[in-house]
């Protein structure tokens, strides 16, 4: 029962964020023309207590994900109305129909939303997991193929629905613990500018959260060994 409540609360929270993004999409920064602006955007971190709850929800979801792949990121990103998708090459299909090794696809997530909180402050939701880096390999859990307005003959797939974005780097990263600016707490919450943590894999507010996220990643990797 508690698990169902957590899932419902998480779904509502993400739905509200998405709705807010749609309402104010006219105020989005033009990241497509100026991708370097991403560095100035604020990104939120997760605490140890919250991470435990979100990991429990995510484990229920990803292990039943219909599509599980090993992919390699090209480092190319498309932006539209505050969202993004990333181009990858499929290296291995653990599960999933009509996807071939060597195929190029796009991956997007309901978590990937950029929205303006104040006139001079912009926040970015990442699901507490960083975007995919060029030439890095990832284990990804996907839910379905989706239709997009800008069809370019490449398929786009949505990540499995979890508050934690289910994308795991096969390489290890040195993760910097987020140290939010208390004076901006009201505007952007427990967030820091992306440029300060852009080399992280996970966005954690404390060592406990980072340890739990790394352990979660190890369990996922163990289940789907290359």
PDB file of N, CA and C in Angstrom, residues 83-136:
ATOM      1  N   UNK A  83      12.080  20.255 -23.544  1.00  0.00           N
ATOM      2  CA  UNK A  83      12.445  18.851 -23.399  1.00  0.00           C
ATOM      3  C   UNK A  83      13.684  18.545 -24.221  1.00  0.00           C
ATOM      4  N   UNK A  84      14.127  17.299 -24.191  1.00  0.00           N
ATOM      5  CA  UNK A  84      15.298  16.910 -24.976  1.00  0.00           C
ATOM      6  C   UNK A  84      15.245  15.432 -25.301  1.00  0.00           C
ATOM      7  N   UNK A  85      15.979  15.052 -26.325  1.00  0.00           N
ATOM      8  CA  UNK A  85      16.192  13.642 -26.645  1.00  0.00           C
ATOM      9  C   UNK A  85      17.635  13.498 -27.073  1.00  0.00           C
ATOM     10  N   UNK A  86      18.205  12.311 -26.827  1.00  0.00           N
ATOM     11  CA  UNK A  86      19.616  12.083 -27.136  1.00  0.00           C
ATOM     12  C   UNK A  86      19.768  10.927 -28.114  1.00  0.00           C
ATOM     13  N   UNK A  87      20.686  11.111 -29.063  1.00  0.00           N
ATOM     14  CA  UNK A  87      20.947  10.116 -30.093  1.00  0.00           C
ATOM     15  C   UNK A  87      21.936   9.072 -29.589  1.00  0.00           C
ATOM     16  N   UNK A  88      21.608   7.788 -29.800  1.00  0.00           N
ATOM     17  CA  UNK A  88      22.479   6.700 -29.361  1.00  0.00           C
ATOM     18  C   UNK A  88      22.516   5.615 -30.428  1.00  0.00           C
ATOM     19  N   UNK A  89      23.512   4.756 -30.321  1.00  0.00           N
ATOM     20  CA  UNK A  89      23.606   3.571 -31.167  1.00  0.00           C
ATOM     21  C   UNK A  89      23.359   2.344 -30.295  1.00  0.00           C
ATOM     22  N   UNK A  90      22.513   1.454 -30.738  1.00  0.00           N
ATOM     23  CA  UNK A  90      22.190   0.249 -29.973  1.00  0.00           C
ATOM     24  C   UNK A  90      23.326  -0.762 -30.117  1.00  0.00           C
ATOM     25  N   UNK A  91      23.922  -1.141 -28.995  1.00  0.00           N
ATOM     26  CA  UNK A  91      25.027  -2.099 -29.022  1.00  0.00           C
ATOM     27  C   UNK A  91      24.578  -3.505 -28.648  1.00  0.00           C
ATOM     28  N   UNK A  92      23.571  -3.602 -27.793  1.00  0.00           N
ATOM     29  CA  UNK A  92      23.064  -4.919 -27.404  1.00  0.00           C
ATOM     30  C   UNK A  92      21.609  -4.798 -26.982  1.00  0.00           C
ATOM     31  N   UNK A  93      20.806  -5.772 -27.397  1.00  0.00           N
ATOM     32  CA  UNK A  93      19.388  -5.802 -27.029  1.00  0.00           C
ATOM     33  C   UNK A  93      19.179  -6.911 -25.999  1.00  0.00           C
ATOM     34  N   UNK A  94      18.962  -6.518 -24.758  1.00  0.00           N
ATOM     35  CA  UNK A  94      18.667  -7.514 -23.715  1.00  0.00           C
ATOM     36  C   UNK A  94      17.211  -7.958 -23.810  1.00  0.00           C
ATOM     37  N   UNK A  95      16.333  -7.018 -24.112  1.00  0.00           N
ATOM     38  CA  UNK A  95      14.926  -7.322 -24.344  1.00  0.00           C
ATOM     39  C   UNK A  95      14.321  -6.198 -25.156  1.00  0.00           C
ATOM     40  N   UNK A  96      13.296  -6.522 -25.925  1.00  0.00           N
ATOM     41  CA  UNK A  96      12.655  -5.519 -26.766  1.00  0.00           C
ATOM     42  C   UNK A  96      12.489  -6.017 -28.184  1.00  0.00           C
ATOM     43  N   UNK A  97      11.314  -5.797 -28.752  1.00  0.00           N
ATOM     44  CA  UNK A  97      11.009  -6.239 -30.112  1.00  0.00           C
ATOM     45  C   UNK A  97      11.296  -5.130 -31.118  1.00  0.00           C
ATOM     46  N   UNK A  98      11.645  -5.557 -32.330  1.00  0.00           N
ATOM     47  CA  UNK A  98      11.815  -4.636 -33.458  1.00  0.00           C
ATOM     48  C   UNK A  98      12.919  -3.598 -33.243  1.00  0.00           C
ATOM     49  N   UNK A  99      13.910  -3.935 -32.447  1.00  0.00           N
ATOM     50  CA  UNK A  99      15.089  -3.093 -32.275  1.00  0.00           C
ATOM     51  C   UNK A  99      16.312  -3.939 -32.625  1.00  0.00           C
ATOM     52  N   UNK A 100      17.182  -3.404 -33.430  1.00  0.00           N
ATOM     53  CA  UNK A 100      18.317  -4.165 -33.909  1.00  0.00           C
ATOM     54  C   UNK A 100      19.630  -3.574 -33.395  1.00  0.00           C
ATOM     55  N   UNK A 101      20.595  -4.427 -33.136  1.00  0.00           N
ATOM     56  CA  UNK A 101      21.928  -3.966 -32.782  1.00  0.00           C
ATOM     57  C   UNK A 101      22.522  -3.210 -33.967  1.00  0.00           C
ATOM     58  N   UNK A 102      23.166  -2.095 -33.676  1.00  0.00           N
ATOM     59  CA  UNK A 102      23.708  -1.251 -34.719  1.00  0.00           C
ATOM     60  C   UNK A 102      22.756  -0.161 -35.167  1.00  0.00           C
ATOM     61  N   UNK A 103      21.512  -0.232 -34.721  1.00  0.00           N
ATOM     62  CA  UNK A 103      20.505   0.768 -35.088  1.00  0.00           C
ATOM     63  C   UNK A 103      20.709   2.061 -34.289  1.00  0.00           C
ATOM     64  N   UNK A 104      20.497   3.184 -34.939  1.00  0.00           N
ATOM     65  CA  UNK A 104      20.523   4.476 -34.262  1.00  0.00           C
ATOM     66  C   UNK A 104      19.109   4.851 -33.835  1.00  0.00           C
ATOM     67  N   UNK A 105      18.960   5.243 -32.566  1.00  0.00           N
ATOM     68  CA  UNK A 105      17.658   5.649 -32.058  1.00  0.00           C
ATOM     69  C   UNK A 105      17.834   6.880 -31.168  1.00  0.00           C
ATOM     70  N   UNK A 106      16.736   7.535 -30.877  1.00  0.00           N
ATOM     71  CA  UNK A 106      16.723   8.615 -29.899  1.00  0.00           C
ATOM     72  C   UNK A 106      16.104   8.112 -28.607  1.00  0.00           C
ATOM     73  N   UNK A 107      16.621   8.619 -27.502  1.00  0.00           N
ATOM     74  CA  UNK A 107      16.046   8.324 -26.191  1.00  0.00           C
ATOM     75  C   UNK A 107      15.618   9.634 -25.551  1.00  0.00           C
ATOM     76  N   UNK A 108      14.408   9.634 -24.988  1.00  0.00           N
ATOM     77  CA  UNK A 108      13.928  10.796 -24.262  1.00  0.00           C
ATOM     78  C   UNK A 108      13.330  10.330 -22.942  1.00  0.00           C
ATOM     79  N   UNK A 109      12.975  11.275 -22.093  1.00  0.00           N
ATOM     80  CA  UNK A 109      12.424  10.942 -20.781  1.00  0.00           C
ATOM     81  C   UNK A 109      11.418  11.994 -20.357  1.00  0.00           C
ATOM     82  N   UNK A 110      10.362  11.559 -19.682  1.00  0.00           N
ATOM     83  CA  UNK A 110       9.400  12.504 -19.115  1.00  0.00           C
ATOM     84  C   UNK A 110      10.058  13.365 -18.040  1.00  0.00           C
ATOM     85  N   UNK A 111      11.183  12.901 -17.528  1.00  0.00           N
ATOM     86  CA  UNK A 111      11.888  13.663 -16.492  1.00  0.00           C
ATOM     87  C   UNK A 111      12.659  14.854 -17.063  1.00  0.00           C
ATOM     88  N   UNK A 112      12.954  14.834 -18.345  1.00  0.00           N
ATOM     89  CA  UNK A 112      13.831  15.847 -18.920  1.00  0.00           C
ATOM     90  C   UNK A 112      13.039  17.099 -19.301  1.00  0.00           C
ATOM     91  N   UNK A 113      12.887  17.987 -18.351  1.00  0.00           N
ATOM     92  CA  UNK A 113      12.111  19.209 -18.564  1.00  0.00           C
ATOM     93  C   UNK A 113      12.893  20.414 -18.053  1.00  0.00           C
ATOM     94  N   UNK A 114      12.890  21.486 -18.831  1.00  0.00           N
ATOM     95  CA  UNK A 114      13.513  22.743 -18.424  1.00  0.00           C
ATOM     96  C   UNK A 114      12.410  23.783 -18.267  1.00  0.00           C
ATOM     97  N   UNK A 115      12.412  24.510 -17.152  1.00  0.00           N
ATOM     98  CA  UNK A 115      11.384  25.524 -16.951  1.00  0.00           C
ATOM     99  C   UNK A 115      11.940  26.691 -16.146  1.00  0.00           C
ATOM    100  N   UNK A 116      11.354  27.854 -16.395  1.00  0.00           N
ATOM    101  CA  UNK A 116      11.792  29.084 -15.742  1.00  0.00           C
ATOM    102  C   UNK A 116      11.064  29.247 -14.419  1.00  0.00           C
ATOM    103  N   UNK A 117      11.800  29.378 -13.326  1.00  0.00           N
ATOM    104  CA  UNK A 117      11.195  29.570 -12.012  1.00  0.00           C
ATOM    105  C   UNK A 117      11.054  31.047 -11.673  1.00  0.00           C
ATOM    106  N   UNK A 118      11.983  31.847 -12.172  1.00  0.00           N
ATOM    107  CA  UNK A 118      11.910  33.301 -12.048  1.00  0.00           C
ATOM    108  C   UNK A 118      12.458  33.903 -13.330  1.00  0.00           C
ATOM    109  N   UNK A 119      12.363  35.221 -13.470  1.00  0.00           N
ATOM    110  CA  UNK A 119      12.784  35.855 -14.716  1.00  0.00           C
ATOM    111  C   UNK A 119      14.237  35.563 -15.074  1.00  0.00           C
ATOM    112  N   UNK A 120      15.077  35.400 -14.052  1.00  0.00           N
ATOM    113  CA  UNK A 120      16.498  35.177 -14.319  1.00  0.00           C
ATOM    114  C   UNK A 120      16.998  33.830 -13.801  1.00  0.00           C
ATOM    115  N   UNK A 121      16.084  32.928 -13.443  1.00  0.00           N
ATOM    116  CA  UNK A 121      16.470  31.610 -12.939  1.00  0.00           C
ATOM    117  C   UNK A 121      15.733  30.517 -13.707  1.00  0.00           C
ATOM    118  N   UNK A 122      16.497  29.550 -14.201  1.00  0.00           N
ATOM    119  CA  UNK A 122      15.912  28.452 -14.965  1.00  0.00           C
ATOM    120  C   UNK A 122      16.346  27.135 -14.322  1.00  0.00           C
ATOM    121  N   UNK A 123      15.385  26.228 -14.128  1.00  0.00           N
ATOM    122  CA  UNK A 123      15.665  24.932 -13.511  1.00  0.00           C
ATOM    123  C   UNK A 123      15.529  23.817 -14.546  1.00  0.00           C
ATOM    124  N   UNK A 124      16.240  22.743 -14.299  1.00  0.00           N
ATOM    125  CA  UNK A 124      16.229  21.602 -15.201  1.00  0.00           C
ATOM    126  C   UNK A 124      15.992  20.322 -14.393  1.00  0.00           C
ATOM    127  N   UNK A 125      14.973  19.578 -14.781  1.00  0.00           N
ATOM    128  CA  UNK A 125      14.717  18.294 -14.145  1.00  0.00           C
ATOM    129  C   UNK A 125      15.469  17.214 -14.921  1.00  0.00           C
ATOM    130  N   UNK A 126      16.195  16.379 -14.216  1.00  0.00           N
ATOM    131  CA  UNK A 126      16.938  15.295 -14.866  1.00  0.00           C
ATOM    132  C   UNK A 126      16.589  13.928 -14.293  1.00  0.00           C
ATOM    133  N   UNK A 127      15.720  13.894 -13.284  1.00  0.00           N
ATOM    134  CA  UNK A 127      15.470  12.635 -12.605  1.00  0.00           C
ATOM    135  C   UNK A 127      16.651  12.217 -11.756  1.00  0.00           C
ATOM    136  N   UNK A 128      17.469  13.219 -11.334  1.00  0.00           N
ATOM    137  CA  UNK A 128      18.628  13.030 -10.459  1.00  0.00           C
ATOM    138  C   UNK A 128      19.746  12.204 -11.095  1.00  0.00           C
ATOM    139  N   UNK A 129      19.640  11.979 -12.400  1.00  0.00           N
ATOM    140  CA  UNK A 129      20.669  11.246 -13.151  1.00  0.00           C
ATOM    141  C   UNK A 129      21.092  12.131 -14.318  1.00  0.00           C
ATOM    142  N   UNK A 130      22.386  12.219 -14.563  1.00  0.00           N
ATOM    143  CA  UNK A 130      22.886  13.096 -15.616  1.00  0.00           C
ATOM    144  C   UNK A 130      22.545  12.555 -16.999  1.00  0.00           C
ATOM    145  N   UNK A 131      22.627  13.431 -17.985  1.00  0.00           N
ATOM    146  CA  UNK A 131      22.404  13.041 -19.367  1.00  0.00           C
ATOM    147  C   UNK A 131      23.587  12.203 -19.860  1.00  0.00           C
ATOM    148  N   UNK A 132      23.404  11.569 -20.993  1.00  0.00           N
ATOM    149  CA  UNK A 132      24.425  10.675 -21.519  1.00  0.00           C
ATOM    150  C   UNK A 132      25.569  11.452 -22.170  1.00  0.00           C
ATOM    151  N   UNK A 133      26.792  11.023 -21.882  1.00  0.00           N
ATOM    152  CA  UNK A 133      27.984  11.696 -22.392  1.00  0.00           C
ATOM    153  C   UNK A 133      28.467  11.030 -23.677  1.00  0.00           C
ATOM    154  N   UNK A 134      29.058  11.840 -24.531  1.00  0.00           N
ATOM    155  CA  UNK A 134      29.547  11.355 -25.812  1.00  0.00           C
ATOM    156  C   UNK A 134      30.523  10.187 -25.652  1.00  0.00           C
ATOM    157  N   UNK A 135      30.274   9.138 -26.446  1.00  0.00           N
ATOM    158  CA  UNK A 135      31.124   7.941 -26.534  1.00  0.00           C
ATOM    159  C   UNK A 135      31.047   7.050 -25.293  1.00  0.00           C
ATOM    160  N   UNK A 136      30.235   7.403 -24.309  1.00  0.00           N
ATOM    161  CA  UNK A 136      30.047   6.539 -23.138  1.00  0.00           C
ATOM    162  C   UNK A 136      28.945   5.514 -23.415  1.00  0.00           C
TER     163      UNK A 136
END
